[in-house]
């Protein structure tokens, strides 16, 4: 686990230590700007349907659907997260 | 995993998904090497994430090295401003708060976690995709961002069954290339004006 700790520290440090404080050239900045939607969308998918090297479609999806409705209704961030957990828990109870 | 080991891991590997992946592999009887590989692959996303926050992390090398450790998915996503830059105060403030809560929470869980019951029965595993969805929606302001998001999601979805944990997220970052060539100088317009037009 020491390897993971050290490795994570180094991975996190690469960008800020090498580039720190400087802005990226505009062409690269345009690319990096698109990283956020791409990575966030991938995080949504992996957190919602990833199992142990397989796709798992379970009650999490109902929670995510409820979250989508809450976001659409402009609910605050905390409410969105709580609603998703509550709906998922409820679905598992039933 | 022992009580002390899990607290030390939270303090040094401040990245929940990598920790969950490593612990679940160990719990399922996987090797330490497999657990470490998965965790490091998952955390490889901090290279592109680090590059995107680099412009607002200032100071000497040591300060930048330490500040970089406070960057996690949540602090990174929350500190992103509409213009694409990051709010340094929010990035480091949220990061510090998350770090303290994370290490304390790990200690609490390690000592008295069994009293909580199964986190899945509380629906806590659905809180994470919901959080990331809530953070994603405001990022999708242009058609190009929508393409990047859909492509990233699709790449992750297709790779989940066939690759190690972490690979799908890492590979999805390639979706930022979407529309890059198109985004460069369209004939007769300067890069700057086309960028402004697109960001509207």
PDB file of C-alpha atoms in Angstrom, chain B:
ATOM      1  CA  UNK B   1      -7.389  -4.682   6.267  1.00  0.00           C
ATOM      2  CA  UNK B   2      -6.365  -3.600   9.783  1.00  0.00           C
ATOM      3  CA  UNK B   3      -7.663  -0.465  11.490  1.00  0.00           C
ATOM      4  CA  UNK B   4      -4.275   1.265  11.337  1.00  0.00           C
ATOM      5  CA  UNK B   5      -3.683   0.280   7.698  1.00  0.00           C
ATOM      6  CA  UNK B   6      -6.951   1.767   6.520  1.00  0.00           C
ATOM      7  CA  UNK B   7      -6.346   5.070   8.331  1.00  0.00           C
ATOM      8  CA  UNK B   8      -2.799   5.329   6.971  1.00  0.00           C
ATOM      9  CA  UNK B   9      -4.114   4.570   3.498  1.00  0.00           C
ATOM     10  CA  UNK B  10      -6.682   7.368   3.728  1.00  0.00           C
ATOM     11  CA  UNK B  11      -4.000   9.792   4.885  1.00  0.00           C
ATOM     12  CA  UNK B  12      -1.535   8.944   2.103  1.00  0.00           C
ATOM     13  CA  UNK B  13      -3.780   7.836  -0.756  1.00  0.00           C
ATOM     14  CA  UNK B  14      -6.376  10.585  -0.542  1.00  0.00           C
ATOM     15  CA  UNK B  15      -8.559   9.216  -3.351  1.00  0.00           C
ATOM     16  CA  UNK B  16     -11.673   7.300  -2.417  1.00  0.00           C
ATOM     17  CA  UNK B  17     -12.304   5.364  -5.603  1.00  0.00           C
ATOM     18  CA  UNK B  18      -8.768   3.947  -5.665  1.00  0.00           C
ATOM     19  CA  UNK B  19      -9.089   2.909  -2.033  1.00  0.00           C
ATOM     20  CA  UNK B  20     -12.477   1.270  -2.598  1.00  0.00           C
ATOM     21  CA  UNK B  21     -11.103  -0.571  -5.622  1.00  0.00           C
ATOM     22  CA  UNK B  22      -8.023  -1.806  -3.750  1.00  0.00           C
ATOM     23  CA  UNK B  23     -10.022  -2.920  -0.714  1.00  0.00           C
ATOM     24  CA  UNK B  24     -12.650  -4.705  -2.802  1.00  0.00           C
ATOM     25  CA  UNK B  25      -9.952  -6.591  -4.715  1.00  0.00           C
ATOM     26  CA  UNK B  26      -8.228  -7.615  -1.466  1.00  0.00           C
ATOM     27  CA  UNK B  27     -11.605  -8.514   0.041  1.00  0.00           C
ATOM     28  CA  UNK B  28     -12.413 -10.735  -2.916  1.00  0.00           C
ATOM     29  CA  UNK B  29      -9.147 -12.609  -2.359  1.00  0.00           C
ATOM     30  CA  UNK B  30      -7.166 -10.791  -5.060  1.00  0.00           C
ATOM     31  CA  UNK B  31      -3.410 -10.311  -4.796  1.00  0.00           C
ATOM     32  CA  UNK B  32      -1.780  -7.215  -3.309  1.00  0.00           C
ATOM     33  CA  UNK B  33      -0.165  -6.585  -6.707  1.00  0.00           C
ATOM     34  CA  UNK B  34      -3.569  -6.609  -8.432  1.00  0.00           C
ATOM     35  CA  UNK B  35      -4.992  -4.250  -5.796  1.00  0.00           C
ATOM     36  CA  UNK B  36      -2.051  -1.828  -6.168  1.00  0.00           C
ATOM     37  CA  UNK B  37      -2.232  -1.894  -9.968  1.00  0.00           C
ATOM     38  CA  UNK B  38      -5.952  -1.137  -9.956  1.00  0.00           C
ATOM     39  CA  UNK B  39      -5.538   1.707  -7.475  1.00  0.00           C
ATOM     40  CA  UNK B  40      -2.713   3.304  -9.450  1.00  0.00           C
ATOM     41  CA  UNK B  41      -4.561   2.940 -12.745  1.00  0.00           C
ATOM     42  CA  UNK B  42      -7.593   4.614 -11.208  1.00  0.00           C
ATOM     43  CA  UNK B  43      -5.444   7.445  -9.941  1.00  0.00           C
ATOM     44  CA  UNK B  44      -3.762   7.942 -13.298  1.00  0.00           C
ATOM     45  CA  UNK B  45      -6.659  10.326 -14.015  1.00  0.00           C
ATOM     46  CA  UNK B  46      -4.940  12.770 -11.672  1.00  0.00           C
ATOM     47  CA  UNK B  47      -2.380  13.471 -14.387  1.00  0.00           C
ATOM     48  CA  UNK B  48      -4.933  15.190 -16.693  1.00  0.00           C
ATOM     49  CA  UNK B  49      -6.819  16.574 -13.687  1.00  0.00           C
ATOM     50  CA  UNK B  50      -3.559  17.991 -12.315  1.00  0.00           C
ATOM     51  CA  UNK B  51      -2.775  19.623 -15.653  1.00  0.00           C
ATOM     52  CA  UNK B  52      -6.177  21.324 -15.697  1.00  0.00           C
ATOM     53  CA  UNK B  53      -5.729  22.869 -12.222  1.00  0.00           C
ATOM     54  CA  UNK B  54      -2.034  23.701 -12.646  1.00  0.00           C
ATOM     55  CA  UNK B  55      -2.636  27.342 -13.694  1.00  0.00           C
ATOM     56  CA  UNK B  56      -4.139  28.241 -10.297  1.00  0.00           C
ATOM     57  CA  UNK B  57      -1.735  26.301  -8.061  1.00  0.00           C
ATOM     58  CA  UNK B  58       1.019  28.795  -7.414  1.00  0.00           C
ATOM     59  CA  UNK B  59       4.075  29.104  -5.170  1.00  0.00           C
ATOM     60  CA  UNK B  60       7.257  27.120  -4.703  1.00  0.00           C
ATOM     61  CA  UNK B  61       7.716  23.502  -5.705  1.00  0.00           C
ATOM     62  CA  UNK B  62       7.019  22.150  -2.202  1.00  0.00           C
ATOM     63  CA  UNK B  63       3.868  24.231  -1.825  1.00  0.00           C
ATOM     64  CA  UNK B  64       2.632  23.101  -5.236  1.00  0.00           C
ATOM     65  CA  UNK B  65       3.435  19.485  -4.371  1.00  0.00           C
ATOM     66  CA  UNK B  66       1.388  19.703  -1.159  1.00  0.00           C
ATOM     67  CA  UNK B  67      -1.486  21.668  -2.676  1.00  0.00           C
ATOM     68  CA  UNK B  68      -1.706  19.097  -5.473  1.00  0.00           C
ATOM     69  CA  UNK B  69      -2.472  16.416  -2.877  1.00  0.00           C
ATOM     70  CA  UNK B  70      -5.667  18.238  -1.884  1.00  0.00           C
ATOM     71  CA  UNK B  71      -7.075  17.820  -5.372  1.00  0.00           C
ATOM     72  CA  UNK B  72      -9.708  15.077  -5.538  1.00  0.00           C
ATOM     73  CA  UNK B  73     -12.571  14.536  -7.990  1.00  0.00           C
ATOM     74  CA  UNK B  74     -14.999  16.443  -5.804  1.00  0.00           C
ATOM     75  CA  UNK B  75     -12.818  19.489  -5.006  1.00  0.00           C
ATOM     76  CA  UNK B  76     -11.703  19.638  -8.641  1.00  0.00           C
ATOM     77  CA  UNK B  77     -15.252  19.543 -10.003  1.00  0.00           C
ATOM     78  CA  UNK B  78     -16.694  21.979  -7.479  1.00  0.00           C
ATOM     79  CA  UNK B  79     -14.002  24.613  -7.941  1.00  0.00           C
ATOM     80  CA  UNK B  80     -14.450  24.791 -11.709  1.00  0.00           C
ATOM     81  CA  UNK B  81     -15.713  28.168 -12.801  1.00  0.00           C
ATOM     82  CA  UNK B  82     -17.843  28.853 -15.869  1.00  0.00           C
ATOM     83  CA  UNK B  83     -14.807  30.182 -17.762  1.00  0.00           C
ATOM     84  CA  UNK B  84     -13.049  26.830 -17.355  1.00  0.00           C
ATOM     85  CA  UNK B  85     -10.469  28.013 -14.857  1.00  0.00           C
ATOM     86  CA  UNK B  86     -10.508  26.843 -11.259  1.00  0.00           C
ATOM     87  CA  UNK B  87     -11.167  28.846  -8.130  1.00  0.00           C
ATOM     88  CA  UNK B  88      -7.982  28.344  -6.113  1.00  0.00           C
ATOM     89  CA  UNK B  89      -9.623  29.132  -2.765  1.00  0.00           C
ATOM     90  CA  UNK B  90     -12.484  26.710  -3.370  1.00  0.00           C
ATOM     91  CA  UNK B  91     -10.150  24.030  -4.737  1.00  0.00           C
ATOM     92  CA  UNK B  92      -7.836  24.070  -1.728  1.00  0.00           C
ATOM     93  CA  UNK B  93     -10.502  24.920   0.864  1.00  0.00           C
ATOM     94  CA  UNK B  94     -12.852  22.143  -0.217  1.00  0.00           C
ATOM     95  CA  UNK B  95      -9.849  19.840  -0.574  1.00  0.00           C
ATOM     96  CA  UNK B  96      -8.672  20.512   2.995  1.00  0.00           C
ATOM     97  CA  UNK B  97     -12.161  20.038   4.428  1.00  0.00           C
ATOM     98  CA  UNK B  98     -12.619  16.810   2.461  1.00  0.00           C
ATOM     99  CA  UNK B  99      -9.213  15.565   3.601  1.00  0.00           C
ATOM    100  CA  UNK B 100      -9.958  16.126   7.292  1.00  0.00           C
ATOM    101  CA  UNK B 101     -13.419  14.540   7.005  1.00  0.00           C
ATOM    102  CA  UNK B 102     -12.031  11.665   4.976  1.00  0.00           C
ATOM    103  CA  UNK B 103      -9.313  10.702   7.457  1.00  0.00           C
ATOM    104  CA  UNK B 104     -11.613  11.188  10.484  1.00  0.00           C
ATOM    105  CA  UNK B 105     -14.392   9.272   8.733  1.00  0.00           C
ATOM    106  CA  UNK B 106     -12.031   6.417   7.969  1.00  0.00           C
ATOM    107  CA  UNK B 107     -10.991   6.286  11.631  1.00  0.00           C
ATOM    108  CA  UNK B 108     -14.635   6.314  12.742  1.00  0.00           C
ATOM    109  CA  UNK B 109     -15.521   3.602  10.249  1.00  0.00           C
ATOM    110  CA  UNK B 110     -12.507   1.487  11.146  1.00  0.00           C
ATOM    111  CA  UNK B 111     -13.349   1.561  14.855  1.00  0.00           C
ATOM    112  CA  UNK B 112     -17.143   1.489  14.791  1.00  0.00           C
ATOM    113  CA  UNK B 113     -18.156   0.861  11.178  1.00  0.00           C
ATOM    114  CA  UNK B 114     -20.013  -2.352  11.923  1.00  0.00           C
ATOM    115  CA  UNK B 115     -22.549  -0.343  13.951  1.00  0.00           C
ATOM    116  CA  UNK B 116     -23.577   1.523  10.775  1.00  0.00           C
ATOM    117  CA  UNK B 117     -24.800  -1.498   8.935  1.00  0.00           C
ATOM    118  CA  UNK B 118     -24.427  -2.101   5.218  1.00  0.00           C
ATOM    119  CA  UNK B 119     -23.733   1.157   3.350  1.00  0.00           C
ATOM    120  CA  UNK B 120     -25.515  -0.310   0.313  1.00  0.00           C
ATOM    121  CA  UNK B 121     -28.770  -0.706   2.246  1.00  0.00           C
ATOM    122  CA  UNK B 122     -28.541   3.040   2.911  1.00  0.00           C
ATOM    123  CA  UNK B 123     -28.153   3.658  -0.825  1.00  0.00           C
ATOM    124  CA  UNK B 124     -24.792   5.349  -0.299  1.00  0.00           C
ATOM    125  CA  UNK B 125     -23.332   3.749  -3.431  1.00  0.00           C
ATOM    126  CA  UNK B 126     -25.852   5.737  -5.487  1.00  0.00           C
ATOM    127  CA  UNK B 127     -24.735   9.019  -3.906  1.00  0.00           C
ATOM    128  CA  UNK B 128     -21.538   9.047  -5.991  1.00  0.00           C
ATOM    129  CA  UNK B 129     -22.991   8.838  -9.516  1.00  0.00           C
ATOM    130  CA  UNK B 130     -25.606  11.399  -8.427  1.00  0.00           C
ATOM    131  CA  UNK B 131     -22.890  13.769  -7.189  1.00  0.00           C
ATOM    132  CA  UNK B 132     -20.893  13.456 -10.393  1.00  0.00           C
ATOM    133  CA  UNK B 133     -24.023  13.927 -12.520  1.00  0.00           C
ATOM    134  CA  UNK B 134     -24.875  17.086 -10.583  1.00  0.00           C
ATOM    135  CA  UNK B 135     -21.338  18.345 -11.205  1.00  0.00           C
ATOM    136  CA  UNK B 136     -21.393  17.310 -14.870  1.00  0.00           C
ATOM    137  CA  UNK B 137     -24.599  19.095 -15.899  1.00  0.00           C
ATOM    138  CA  UNK B 138     -23.300  22.669 -15.450  1.00  0.00           C
ATOM    139  CA  UNK B 139     -20.142  21.735 -17.412  1.00  0.00           C
ATOM    140  CA  UNK B 140     -22.110  20.879 -20.531  1.00  0.00           C
ATOM    141  CA  UNK B 141     -22.642  24.341 -21.906  1.00  0.00           C
ATOM    142  CA  UNK B 142     -21.485  23.889 -25.482  1.00  0.00           C
ATOM    143  CA  UNK B 143     -22.190  21.328 -28.146  1.00  0.00           C
ATOM    144  CA  UNK B 144     -18.541  20.321 -28.018  1.00  0.00           C
ATOM    145  CA  UNK B 145     -18.760  19.694 -24.269  1.00  0.00           C
ATOM    146  CA  UNK B 146     -21.872  17.576 -24.824  1.00  0.00           C
ATOM    147  CA  UNK B 147     -20.037  15.483 -27.413  1.00  0.00           C
ATOM    148  CA  UNK B 148     -17.074  15.090 -25.060  1.00  0.00           C
ATOM    149  CA  UNK B 149     -19.387  13.986 -22.226  1.00  0.00           C
ATOM    150  CA  UNK B 150     -21.315  11.484 -24.351  1.00  0.00           C
ATOM    151  CA  UNK B 151     -18.119  10.089 -25.878  1.00  0.00           C
ATOM    152  CA  UNK B 152     -16.456   9.840 -22.448  1.00  0.00           C
ATOM    153  CA  UNK B 153     -19.481   8.027 -21.028  1.00  0.00           C
ATOM    154  CA  UNK B 154     -19.594   5.656 -23.988  1.00  0.00           C
ATOM    155  CA  UNK B 155     -15.870   4.839 -23.778  1.00  0.00           C
ATOM    156  CA  UNK B 156     -16.212   4.088 -20.054  1.00  0.00           C
ATOM    157  CA  UNK B 157     -19.348   1.989 -20.580  1.00  0.00           C
ATOM    158  CA  UNK B 158     -17.763  -0.148 -23.294  1.00  0.00           C
ATOM    159  CA  UNK B 159     -14.513  -0.686 -21.383  1.00  0.00           C
ATOM    160  CA  UNK B 160     -15.982  -1.602 -17.968  1.00  0.00           C
ATOM    161  CA  UNK B 161     -16.543  -5.304 -18.794  1.00  0.00           C
ATOM    162  CA  UNK B 162     -13.222  -5.778 -20.593  1.00  0.00           C
ATOM    163  CA  UNK B 163     -10.640  -3.826 -18.618  1.00  0.00           C
ATOM    164  CA  UNK B 164      -9.238  -3.428 -15.124  1.00  0.00           C
ATOM    165  CA  UNK B 165     -10.878  -0.853 -12.821  1.00  0.00           C
ATOM    166  CA  UNK B 166      -9.513   2.571 -13.642  1.00  0.00           C
ATOM    167  CA  UNK B 167      -8.836   1.948 -17.309  1.00  0.00           C
ATOM    168  CA  UNK B 168     -12.357   3.040 -18.392  1.00  0.00           C
ATOM    169  CA  UNK B 169     -12.039   6.428 -16.644  1.00  0.00           C
ATOM    170  CA  UNK B 170      -8.507   6.990 -17.896  1.00  0.00           C
ATOM    171  CA  UNK B 171      -9.439   6.056 -21.465  1.00  0.00           C
ATOM    172  CA  UNK B 172     -12.496   8.310 -21.348  1.00  0.00           C
ATOM    173  CA  UNK B 173     -10.221  11.325 -20.957  1.00  0.00           C
ATOM    174  CA  UNK B 174      -9.335  10.780 -24.624  1.00  0.00           C
ATOM    175  CA  UNK B 175     -12.842  12.084 -25.388  1.00  0.00           C
ATOM    176  CA  UNK B 176     -11.506  15.594 -24.795  1.00  0.00           C
ATOM    177  CA  UNK B 177      -9.928  15.255 -28.239  1.00  0.00           C
ATOM    178  CA  UNK B 178     -13.456  15.398 -29.635  1.00  0.00           C
ATOM    179  CA  UNK B 179     -13.851  18.302 -31.964  1.00  0.00           C
ATOM    180  CA  UNK B 180     -10.311  19.474 -31.283  1.00  0.00           C
ATOM    181  CA  UNK B 181      -9.260  19.590 -34.901  1.00  0.00           C
ATOM    182  CA  UNK B 182     -12.528  21.253 -35.827  1.00  0.00           C
ATOM    183  CA  UNK B 183     -12.006  23.715 -33.018  1.00  0.00           C
ATOM    184  CA  UNK B 184      -8.719  24.890 -34.476  1.00  0.00           C
ATOM    185  CA  UNK B 185      -8.623  27.654 -37.032  1.00  0.00           C
ATOM    186  CA  UNK B 186     -11.752  27.439 -39.177  1.00  0.00           C
ATOM    187  CA  UNK B 187     -10.973  29.148 -42.502  1.00  0.00           C
ATOM    188  CA  UNK B 188     -11.106  32.907 -42.403  1.00  0.00           C
ATOM    189  CA  UNK B 189     -11.388  33.191 -38.646  1.00  0.00           C
ATOM    190  CA  UNK B 190      -8.750  33.541 -36.011  1.00  0.00           C
ATOM    191  CA  UNK B 191      -8.500  30.906 -33.324  1.00  0.00           C
ATOM    192  CA  UNK B 192      -9.387  33.422 -30.687  1.00  0.00           C
ATOM    193  CA  UNK B 193     -12.644  34.560 -32.251  1.00  0.00           C
ATOM    194  CA  UNK B 194     -13.743  31.006 -32.970  1.00  0.00           C
ATOM    195  CA  UNK B 195     -12.993  30.066 -29.379  1.00  0.00           C
ATOM    196  CA  UNK B 196     -15.083  32.961 -28.124  1.00  0.00           C
ATOM    197  CA  UNK B 197     -17.948  32.053 -30.414  1.00  0.00           C
ATOM    198  CA  UNK B 198     -17.911  28.483 -29.227  1.00  0.00           C
ATOM    199  CA  UNK B 199     -17.742  29.254 -25.554  1.00  0.00           C
ATOM    200  CA  UNK B 200     -20.971  31.242 -25.728  1.00  0.00           C
TER     201      UNK B 200
END
